[in-house]
Tab-separated table of C-alpha atoms in Angstrom:
chain	number	residue	atom	x	y	z
A	145	MET	CA	91.425	-25.132	89.342
A	146	HIS	CA	88.191	-23.610	88.288
A	147	SER	CA	86.445	-23.944	91.609
A	148	ASN	CA	89.474	-22.652	93.474
A	149	ARG	CA	89.514	-19.491	91.375
A	150	ASN	CA	85.827	-18.952	91.971
A	151	GLY	CA	86.289	-19.348	95.632
A	152	LYS	CA	88.890	-16.653	95.697
A	153	GLN	CA	86.612	-14.162	93.982
A	154	LYS	CA	84.633	-11.894	96.239
A	155	LYS	CA	81.583	-10.032	95.163
A	156	ARG	CA	81.389	-6.394	95.885
A	157	LYS	CA	77.981	-5.232	96.946
A	158	LEU	CA	77.321	-1.685	95.781
A	159	ASN	CA	75.294	0.683	97.976
A	160	ASN	CA	72.750	2.321	95.651
A	161	LYS	CA	70.486	3.429	98.437
A	162	GLY	CA	71.083	7.263	97.840
A	163	LEU	CA	69.863	10.220	99.981
A	164	SER	CA	66.610	10.184	101.777
A	165	LEU	CA	64.020	12.970	101.393
A	166	VAL	CA	64.745	14.107	104.926
A	167	GLU	CA	68.447	14.526	104.168
A	168	ILE	CA	67.663	16.566	101.058
A	169	LEU	CA	65.322	18.846	102.998
A	170	VAL	CA	67.915	19.344	105.732
A	171	ALA	CA	70.560	20.217	103.125
A	172	MET	CA	68.227	22.732	101.495
A	173	VAL	CA	67.509	24.373	104.843
A	174	ILE	CA	71.227	24.651	105.590
A	175	LEU	CA	71.871	26.103	102.126
A	176	ALA	CA	69.082	28.632	102.621
A	177	LEU	CA	70.448	29.631	106.019
A	178	VAL	CA	73.930	30.149	104.614
A	179	SER	CA	73.109	31.720	101.244
A	180	GLY	CA	70.376	34.066	102.525
A	181	PRO	CA	72.710	36.433	104.420
A	182	LEU	CA	75.283	36.256	101.590
A	183	LEU	CA	72.682	37.146	98.979
A	184	HIS	CA	71.416	39.971	101.194
A	185	THR	CA	74.983	41.255	101.546
A	186	PHE	CA	75.506	41.252	97.771
A	187	VAL	CA	72.185	42.999	97.164
A	188	SER	CA	72.888	45.572	99.913
A	189	ALA	CA	76.355	46.239	98.509
A	190	ALA	CA	74.950	46.795	95.030
A	191	VAL	CA	72.288	49.157	96.365
A	192	TYR	CA	74.831	51.036	98.492
A	193	ASN	CA	77.243	51.411	95.562
A	194	ARG	CA	74.445	52.696	93.350
A	195	GLN	CA	73.333	55.165	96.028
A	196	ALA	CA	76.913	56.278	96.678
A	197	LYS	CA	77.443	56.913	92.972
A	198	GLU	CA	74.188	58.861	92.791
A	199	ARG	CA	75.163	60.927	95.854
A	200	GLN	CA	78.526	61.683	94.322
A	201	ARG	CA	76.907	62.710	91.041
A	202	THR	CA	74.320	64.975	92.692
A	203	THR	CA	76.993	66.459	94.969
A	204	THR	CA	79.128	67.258	91.941
A	205	ALA	CA	76.140	68.874	90.243
A	206	ALA	CA	75.351	70.986	93.326
A	207	GLN	CA	78.985	72.066	93.794
A	208	SER	CA	79.236	73.032	90.121
A	209	VAL	CA	76.135	75.220	90.395
A	210	MET	CA	77.354	76.750	93.680
A	211	GLU	CA	80.768	77.693	92.241
A	212	GLY	CA	79.119	79.065	89.110
A	213	PHE	CA	76.917	81.383	91.157
A	214	LYS	CA	79.807	82.534	93.366
A	215	ALA	CA	81.661	83.758	90.276
A	216	PHE	CA	79.122	86.556	89.682
A	217	ASP	CA	77.425	89.210	91.701
A	218	LEU	CA	73.661	89.279	92.129
A	219	GLU	CA	72.834	91.706	89.347
A	220	GLU	CA	74.998	89.821	86.840
A	221	LEU	CA	73.153	86.614	87.724
A	222	CYS	CA	69.798	88.269	87.194
A	223	TRP	CA	70.883	89.559	83.786
A	224	GLN	CA	72.050	86.049	82.816
A	225	PHE	CA	68.547	84.716	83.548
A	226	ASP	CA	66.820	87.571	81.733
A	227	GLU	CA	64.132	86.491	79.267
A	228	TYR	CA	65.319	88.993	76.656
A	229	LYS	CA	68.484	87.050	75.830
A	230	ASN	CA	69.105	86.679	72.132
A	231	ALA	CA	68.905	83.283	70.435
A	232	GLU	CA	72.693	82.812	70.408
A	233	GLU	CA	73.005	83.436	74.169
A	234	GLN	CA	70.087	81.138	74.947
A	235	ALA	CA	71.599	78.380	72.804
A	236	ALA	CA	74.878	78.699	74.715
A	237	HIS	CA	73.079	78.152	78.044
A	238	PRO	CA	70.020	75.983	77.290
A	239	PHE	CA	69.686	74.843	80.912
A	240	ARG	CA	68.882	78.325	82.217
A	241	VAL	CA	65.164	78.934	82.580
A	242	TYR	CA	63.988	82.299	81.308
A	243	SER	CA	60.967	84.265	82.403
A	244	GLY	CA	57.697	82.705	81.299
A	245	ALA	CA	58.948	79.104	81.381
A	246	ALA	CA	57.423	76.603	83.808
A	247	GLY	CA	58.889	77.004	87.272
A	248	SER	CA	60.792	80.143	86.313
A	249	SER	CA	61.308	83.184	88.475
A	250	GLY	CA	64.778	84.425	87.546
A	251	GLY	CA	63.743	86.585	84.598
A	252	ALA	CA	61.331	88.592	86.734
A	253	TYR	CA	64.200	90.544	88.349
A	254	ILE	CA	65.033	92.392	85.108
A	255	LYS	CA	62.100	94.626	84.259
A	256	THR	CA	61.252	97.355	81.810
A	257	GLU	CA	60.738	100.631	83.644
A	258	GLY	CA	60.486	103.905	81.815
A	259	GLY	CA	61.238	102.102	78.555
A	260	VAL	CA	64.568	100.797	79.872
A	261	ARG	CA	65.430	97.216	80.837
A	262	GLN	CA	66.988	97.315	84.295
A	263	PHE	CA	67.618	95.281	87.419
A	264	VAL	CA	64.952	95.801	90.096
A	265	PRO	CA	65.835	94.454	93.585
A	266	THR	CA	63.158	92.587	95.538
A	267	ALA	CA	61.666	94.059	98.691
A	268	ASP	CA	63.239	91.428	100.983
A	269	ASN	CA	66.488	90.951	98.992
A	270	SER	CA	65.646	87.283	98.384
A	271	TYR	CA	65.977	85.658	94.964
A	272	GLU	CA	65.374	82.312	93.301
A	273	PHE	CA	66.737	80.830	90.081
A	274	ILE	CA	65.797	77.679	88.174
A	275	LEU	CA	68.086	75.549	86.016
A	276	ARG	CA	66.742	72.599	84.039
A	277	ASN	CA	68.174	69.557	82.272
A	278	MET	CA	71.734	69.898	83.532
A	279	GLU	CA	73.676	66.813	82.469
A	280	PHE	CA	76.217	65.120	84.732
A	281	GLU	CA	77.688	61.747	83.712
A	282	GLY	CA	74.744	60.968	81.474
A	283	THR	CA	72.098	61.857	84.082
A	284	PHE	CA	69.888	64.951	83.869
A	285	TYR	CA	68.919	67.087	86.854
A	286	ASP	CA	66.957	70.237	87.665
A	287	ALA	CA	68.214	72.722	90.240
A	288	LYS	CA	66.691	75.484	92.319
A	289	VAL	CA	69.035	78.123	93.712
A	290	SER	CA	67.756	80.348	96.528
A	291	LEU	CA	69.558	83.490	97.699
A	292	SER	CA	68.715	85.223	100.971
A	293	PRO	CA	70.551	87.913	102.980
A	294	ALA	CA	73.268	86.523	105.248
A	295	THR	CA	73.999	89.984	106.678
A	296	PRO	CA	71.797	93.059	107.165
A	297	ALA	CA	71.705	95.586	104.343
A	298	VAL	CA	74.142	98.490	104.699
A	299	SER	CA	74.116	101.898	103.039
A	300	VAL	CA	76.761	102.182	100.324
A	301	PRO	CA	77.334	104.676	97.514
A	302	SER	CA	75.826	103.439	94.270
A	303	VAL	CA	75.410	104.471	90.668
A	304	GLU	CA	71.959	103.939	89.180
A	305	THR	CA	72.740	104.780	85.564
A	306	MET	CA	74.834	101.719	84.644
A	307	ASN	CA	74.027	99.944	81.386
A	308	GLY	CA	75.256	96.349	81.567
A	309	TYR	CA	75.403	96.096	77.760
A	310	LEU	CA	77.218	99.312	76.822
A	311	ASP	CA	79.315	100.169	79.880
A	312	ALA	CA	82.652	98.653	80.903
A	313	VAL	CA	82.484	97.168	84.401
A	314	TYR	CA	85.410	95.824	86.418
A	315	LYS	CA	84.950	94.134	89.791
A	316	GLN	CA	88.077	93.262	91.720
A	317	PRO	CA	88.197	89.924	93.607
A	318	TYR	CA	88.167	90.839	97.279
A	319	GLN	CA	91.086	88.531	98.202
A	320	GLN	CA	93.433	89.724	95.474
A	321	ASP	CA	95.614	91.978	97.667
A	322	MET	CA	95.850	89.308	100.358
A	323	GLN	CA	96.987	86.697	97.841
A	324	ALA	CA	99.675	89.013	96.426
A	325	PHE	CA	101.001	89.811	99.907
A	326	SER	CA	101.077	86.097	100.758
A	327	GLN	CA	103.175	85.454	97.640
A	328	VAL	CA	105.753	87.998	98.820
A	329	VAL	CA	105.857	86.414	102.293
A	330	ASP	CA	106.430	83.075	100.577
A	331	LYS	CA	109.309	84.518	98.521
A	332	VAL	CA	111.017	85.826	101.683
A	333	TRP	CA	110.587	82.467	103.379
A	334	HIS	CA	112.083	80.572	100.437
A	335	ALA	CA	114.986	83.010	100.329
A	336	LEU	CA	115.789	81.805	103.858
A	337	ILE	CA	115.232	78.055	103.539
A	338	ASP	CA	116.032	77.032	99.934
A	339	GLU	CA	119.468	75.681	99.051
A	340	ASN	CA	119.416	77.369	95.661
A	341	LEU	CA	118.023	80.627	94.386
A	342	GLU	CA	115.411	80.767	91.618
A	343	ASP	CA	118.168	80.964	88.965
A	344	GLY	CA	119.753	77.744	90.288
A	345	SER	CA	122.767	79.389	91.947
A	346	PRO	CA	123.656	78.525	95.564
A	347	ASN	CA	121.670	80.450	98.158
A	348	PRO	CA	124.105	82.346	100.421
A	349	TYR	CA	121.419	82.666	103.107
A	350	HIS	CA	120.664	78.957	103.466
A	351	ASP	CA	122.673	77.798	106.528
A	352	PHE	CA	121.200	78.977	109.805
A	353	VAL	CA	121.369	78.319	113.534
A	354	TYR	CA	117.642	77.490	113.567
A	355	THR	CA	115.007	76.508	111.017
A	356	TYR	CA	112.679	79.266	109.863
A	357	GLU	CA	108.937	78.670	109.727
A	358	GLN	CA	106.781	80.811	107.450
A	359	GLY	CA	105.027	82.231	110.503
A	360	ASP	CA	108.389	83.603	111.677
A	361	ILE	CA	108.656	86.016	108.751
A	362	ASP	CA	108.760	89.668	109.839
A	363	LYS	CA	106.029	91.176	107.662
A	364	ASP	CA	106.947	94.697	108.746
A	365	LYS	CA	110.065	94.371	106.582
A	366	ILE	CA	107.942	93.973	103.450
A	367	ARG	CA	106.946	97.030	101.433
A	368	LEU	CA	104.266	96.457	98.807
A	369	GLU	CA	103.143	99.023	96.235
A	370	LYS	CA	100.055	98.380	94.106
A	371	THR	CA	99.433	99.962	90.710
A	372	THR	CA	96.192	99.437	88.803
A	373	THR	CA	96.327	100.516	85.154
A	374	VAL	CA	93.132	101.167	83.191
A	375	VAL	CA	93.471	101.601	79.424
A	376	ILE	CA	90.530	102.866	77.344
A	377	SER	CA	91.202	102.477	73.608
A	378	THR	CA	89.139	103.082	70.480
A	379	SER	CA	89.862	102.286	66.828
A	380	GLY	CA	87.025	103.228	64.519
A	381	ASP	CA	83.835	101.981	66.137
A	382	VAL	CA	85.589	99.287	68.205
A	383	SER	CA	86.535	100.059	71.798
A	384	THR	CA	88.285	98.035	74.472
A	385	VAL	CA	88.873	98.605	78.167
A	386	THR	CA	91.610	96.587	79.849
A	387	ILE	CA	92.696	96.367	83.486
A	388	SER	CA	96.145	95.281	84.639
A	389	ILE	CA	97.468	95.196	88.213
A	390	ASN	CA	101.074	95.097	89.388
A	391	TYR	CA	102.427	94.664	92.909
A	392	HIS	CA	106.010	95.877	93.370
A	393	TYR	CA	107.662	94.535	96.503
A	394	GLU	CA	110.823	95.532	98.331
A	395	VAL	CA	112.368	93.738	101.303
A	396	SER	CA	115.257	95.761	102.719
A	397	ASN	CA	117.782	94.841	105.387
A	398	TYR	CA	116.102	91.558	106.301
A	399	PRO	CA	118.150	89.908	109.107
A	400	PHE	CA	119.382	86.289	109.011
A	401	TYR	CA	121.806	84.336	111.157
A	402	PRO	CA	124.478	82.302	109.348
A	403	THR	CA	125.795	79.182	111.074
A	404	ASP	CA	128.318	79.788	113.871
A	405	GLU	CA	127.655	83.510	113.956
A	406	LEU	CA	125.975	85.384	116.782
A	407	HIS	CA	125.297	88.592	114.885
A	408	PRO	CA	122.837	88.816	111.991
A	409	GLU	CA	123.625	89.600	108.402
A	410	HIS	CA	121.054	91.122	106.071
A	411	PHE	CA	119.687	90.589	102.580
A	412	ASP	CA	117.439	92.499	100.171
A	413	LEU	CA	114.708	91.307	97.814
A	414	GLU	CA	112.909	93.252	95.114
A	415	GLY	CA	110.538	92.284	92.330
A	416	ASP	CA	107.034	92.380	90.892
A	417	ILE	CA	103.913	90.252	91.034
A	418	SER	CA	101.691	90.986	88.058
A	419	ILE	CA	98.037	90.034	87.628
A	420	PRO	CA	97.246	89.055	84.015
A	421	SER	CA	95.508	91.797	82.075
A	422	VAL	CA	91.708	91.555	81.975
A	423	THR	CA	89.555	92.909	79.140
A	424	VAL	CA	86.341	94.212	80.694
A	425	TYR	CA	84.873	95.651	77.491
A	426	ASP	CA	85.243	94.731	73.823
A	427	ASN	CA	82.537	95.537	71.272
A	428	THR	CA	84.278	93.902	68.307
A	429	ASP	CA	81.317	91.571	67.772
A	430	THR	CA	78.582	94.062	68.626
A	431	ALA	CA	79.806	97.277	66.963
A	432	SER	CA	77.918	96.368	63.806
A	433	ASN	CA	74.701	96.360	65.861
A	434	GLY	CA	75.375	99.916	67.038
A	435	ALA	CA	76.983	99.105	70.415
A	436	ARG	CA	79.362	101.860	71.527
A	437	LEU	CA	81.360	102.173	74.734
A	438	GLY	CA	79.532	104.192	77.353
A	439	ASP	CA	80.943	104.750	80.834
A	440	VAL	CA	83.649	102.887	82.761
A	441	TYR	CA	82.938	101.494	86.243
A	442	LEU	CA	85.734	100.302	88.525
A	443	TYR	CA	84.530	98.490	91.641
A	444	TYR	CA	87.564	97.739	93.793
A	445	TYR	CA	88.636	96.871	97.338
A	446	PRO	CA	91.078	99.461	98.736
A	447	ALA	CA	94.633	98.273	99.406
A	448	TYR	CA	95.041	99.319	103.024
A	449	SER	CA	98.404	99.971	104.688
A	450	SER	CA	97.391	99.084	108.250
A	451	GLY	CA	97.252	95.373	107.562
A	452	PRO	CA	93.794	93.840	108.015
A	453	LEU	CA	93.915	90.062	107.657
A	454	GLY	CA	97.730	90.226	107.600
A	455	THR	CA	97.921	92.302	104.405
A	456	ARG	CA	99.931	95.530	104.149
A	457	VAL	CA	100.068	97.680	101.024
A	458	ALA	CA	102.100	100.838	101.528
A	459	ASP	CA	100.915	102.747	98.441
A	460	GLU	CA	98.075	102.359	95.960
A	461	THR	CA	98.081	104.107	92.590
A	462	ILE	CA	95.313	103.937	89.991
A	463	GLU	CA	96.278	105.125	86.508
A	464	ILE	CA	93.580	105.776	83.899
A	465	TYR	CA	94.635	106.120	80.254
A	466	ASN	CA	91.957	107.458	77.904
A	467	ASN	CA	93.033	106.678	74.345
A	468	SER	CA	89.494	106.735	72.961
A	469	GLY	CA	89.565	110.156	71.316
A	470	SER	CA	86.500	111.323	73.272
A	471	ALA	CA	85.628	112.302	76.818
A	472	LYS	CA	84.772	109.432	79.159
A	473	ASN	CA	83.037	109.199	82.500
A	474	VAL	CA	84.926	106.930	84.898
A	475	TYR	CA	83.329	105.803	88.154
A	476	LEU	CA	85.813	104.709	90.805
A	477	ILE	CA	83.869	102.927	93.526
A	478	LYS	CA	85.611	101.414	96.533
A	479	GLN	CA	83.835	98.471	98.133
A	480	LYS	CA	83.403	97.353	101.708
A	481	ASN	CA	85.209	94.129	102.555
A	482	ALA	CA	82.663	92.238	104.658
A	483	SER	CA	85.405	90.066	106.211
A	484	ILE	CA	86.854	93.099	108.074
A	485	SER	CA	85.161	94.347	111.234
A	486	ASP	CA	83.854	97.918	111.249
A	487	THR	CA	86.411	98.864	113.923
A	488	GLN	CA	89.306	97.577	111.817
A	489	LEU	CA	87.817	99.097	108.694
A	490	ASN	CA	87.509	102.512	110.333
A	491	THR	CA	91.230	102.478	111.153
A	492	CYS	CA	92.080	101.387	107.613
A	493	GLU	CA	89.916	104.080	106.014
A	494	ASN	CA	91.479	106.820	108.140
A	495	SER	CA	94.950	105.944	106.820
A	496	TYR	CA	94.029	105.156	103.202
A	497	THR	CA	95.845	107.586	100.861
A	498	PRO	CA	95.504	106.496	97.223
A	499	THR	CA	96.870	108.380	94.211
A	500	ILE	CA	94.585	108.629	91.158
A	501	THR	CA	96.051	109.902	87.896
A	502	GLY	CA	94.413	110.499	84.521
A	503	VAL	CA	96.351	110.407	81.262
A	504	PRO	CA	94.353	111.787	78.309
A	505	ALA	CA	95.898	110.890	74.951
A	506	ASP	CA	94.876	114.238	73.478
A	507	LEU	CA	92.777	117.275	74.336
A	508	GLY	CA	89.562	115.518	73.301
A	509	SER	CA	90.188	112.475	75.493
A	510	THR	CA	89.333	114.035	78.792
A	511	ILE	CA	88.361	112.028	81.857
A	512	ARG	CA	85.507	112.938	84.153
A	513	LEU	CA	86.035	111.045	87.404
A	514	PHE	CA	83.304	110.299	89.928
A	515	HIS	CA	84.343	108.577	93.133
A	516	ASN	CA	83.530	107.767	96.753
A	517	LEU	CA	87.058	108.160	98.135
A	518	ASP	CA	85.863	110.586	100.798
A	519	TYR	CA	83.287	108.110	102.124
A	520	ASN	CA	84.260	106.040	105.174
A	521	MET	CA	83.183	102.471	104.418
A	522	SER	CA	82.992	101.498	108.083
A	523	GLY	CA	79.831	103.554	108.517
A	524	LEU	CA	81.123	104.833	111.850
A	525	GLY	CA	81.030	108.453	110.752
A	526	SER	CA	84.792	108.979	110.730
A	527	GLY	CA	86.767	110.611	107.980
A	528	THR	CA	89.156	109.151	105.415
A	529	GLY	CA	92.815	109.629	104.609
A	530	THR	CA	94.141	112.211	102.177
A	531	PHE	CA	93.819	111.143	98.540
A	532	SER	CA	95.383	112.684	95.444
A	533	ILE	CA	93.608	113.140	92.098
A	534	SER	CA	95.270	114.631	89.002
A	535	GLY	CA	94.887	114.687	85.220
A	536	MET	CA	91.066	114.728	85.253
A	537	ALA	CA	88.795	117.207	83.527
A	538	GLU	CA	86.690	117.126	86.667
A	539	ALA	CA	86.254	114.971	89.743
A	540	GLY	CA	83.401	114.767	92.193
A	541	THR	CA	80.872	112.669	94.060
A	542	GLU	CA	77.620	114.382	93.104
A	543	MET	CA	76.400	111.510	90.918
A	544	PHE	CA	76.419	109.076	93.817
A	545	GLU	CA	73.565	108.336	96.125
A	546	GLU	CA	73.272	105.984	99.071
A	547	LYS	CA	71.141	102.878	98.923
A	548	PRO	CA	70.877	99.786	101.114
A	549	GLU	CA	72.768	96.778	99.784
A	550	VAL	CA	73.335	93.262	101.077
A	551	LEU	CA	77.038	92.406	100.847
A	552	LEU	CA	76.806	88.715	101.749
A	553	TYR	CA	74.153	86.217	100.653
A	554	HIS	CA	73.231	82.781	101.924
A	555	VAL	CA	73.035	80.383	98.962
A	556	GLN	CA	71.050	77.135	98.904
A	557	VAL	CA	71.347	74.792	95.919
A	558	SER	CA	68.687	72.053	95.735
A	559	ILE	CA	69.117	69.252	93.187
A	560	TYR	CA	66.074	67.366	91.841
A	561	GLU	CA	65.365	64.750	89.220
A	562	ALA	CA	64.777	66.267	85.779
A	563	GLY	CA	61.213	67.364	85.108
A	564	THR	CA	60.379	68.164	88.716
A	565	ASP	CA	57.860	70.761	89.846
A	566	PHE	CA	60.039	71.360	92.939
A	567	SER	CA	57.219	70.382	95.312
A	568	GLY	CA	58.857	67.140	96.484
A	569	THR	CA	61.977	66.367	98.477
A	570	ALA	CA	65.279	67.307	96.860
A	571	LEU	CA	67.887	64.659	96.079
A	572	LEU	CA	70.520	66.872	97.688
A	573	VAL	CA	70.712	70.307	99.326
A	574	LEU	CA	74.015	72.203	99.446
A	575	GLU	CA	74.428	75.454	101.375
A	576	GLY	CA	77.063	78.192	101.262
A	577	THR	CA	77.596	81.950	100.978
A	578	MET	CA	78.562	84.403	98.238
A	579	ASN	CA	79.772	87.999	98.229
A	580	ASP	CA	77.878	90.515	96.160
């Protein structure tokens, strides 16, 4: 029994030979061949993601600077970089470099001449500004902003006596009229296509033979009237100057075609588009330092009736209320819209007929108006339309003189690592334009 059991048992011979050195080397070579490209891909992806994030951050920084500069005109920018800012203003904008700091040039454009601090244009109308230690997403950058003329200088009426600290200055956005007119076109379009009116009631003009597109709107049916109201007020030593603008629109007898009818019916629309009031002067915080309201300057773009860029404003009225208790000089200065050709502008100027009214609160609150309404902004030597001025103590143009001005600037924003001397290559360069 015992021998039979042993005979049935079979020994298993284990193979403990293992891998040879050659096999290990071959495996390592194969692993290197496979993992090398994968590792390179991971490293490249990490580098690319880091670079993409850096590009996005520097682009955001450049765009922020560009938009900030576009919000002001040239002289305002130069005043913001003036070295004579008080401590509070400098603390509010610590990244702006003032005159005398390393790499600075911005403060040099505001100079003391004849004992008065004033803006002094450069000979070639080129400017440069430095900003340091701007923080974006935890990273600090320096920026250099260069301004150079994008169009030749043109002769425009100008006032040389403005005091940026004491005078009230309003500068109208040049696209404001166009945006208001576009809103009215949009209201007419929605009156045709919407199922319900703005109050939620059914729209009786909704069902048509064909679908209206916004480009189909007959703009000649739209009448737009613009009223700019200037209010000068004084209480004690505190003065304010506010500007409000209202566009009144009327759409009369506008044709539409109801379903299954061959002859048009008509509808009317009427309403107002109001621009929020803007305070352009308030010396509440500075009256204790002796600041008192000086003159009032209104730089505006005329609302033309002949429709440049698709905009038509039938009437423009500018009302000036002087509630200050003393006589005030008001400078009404129309600007040249650089986006309109001189030929178009000449036609617009010939038909421009604004109404300017002054409303003194009492006999002491007279208004002395100085204007350039009789100056043709096209520079073609033609005349202007008939304008109406009333309610002023006097009105004239004798305080104006012509000087060359650049209306459009080329802007270049260069972003560098913080602490740069601006001699190396920028991380990013962004280019654009700004109106002055």
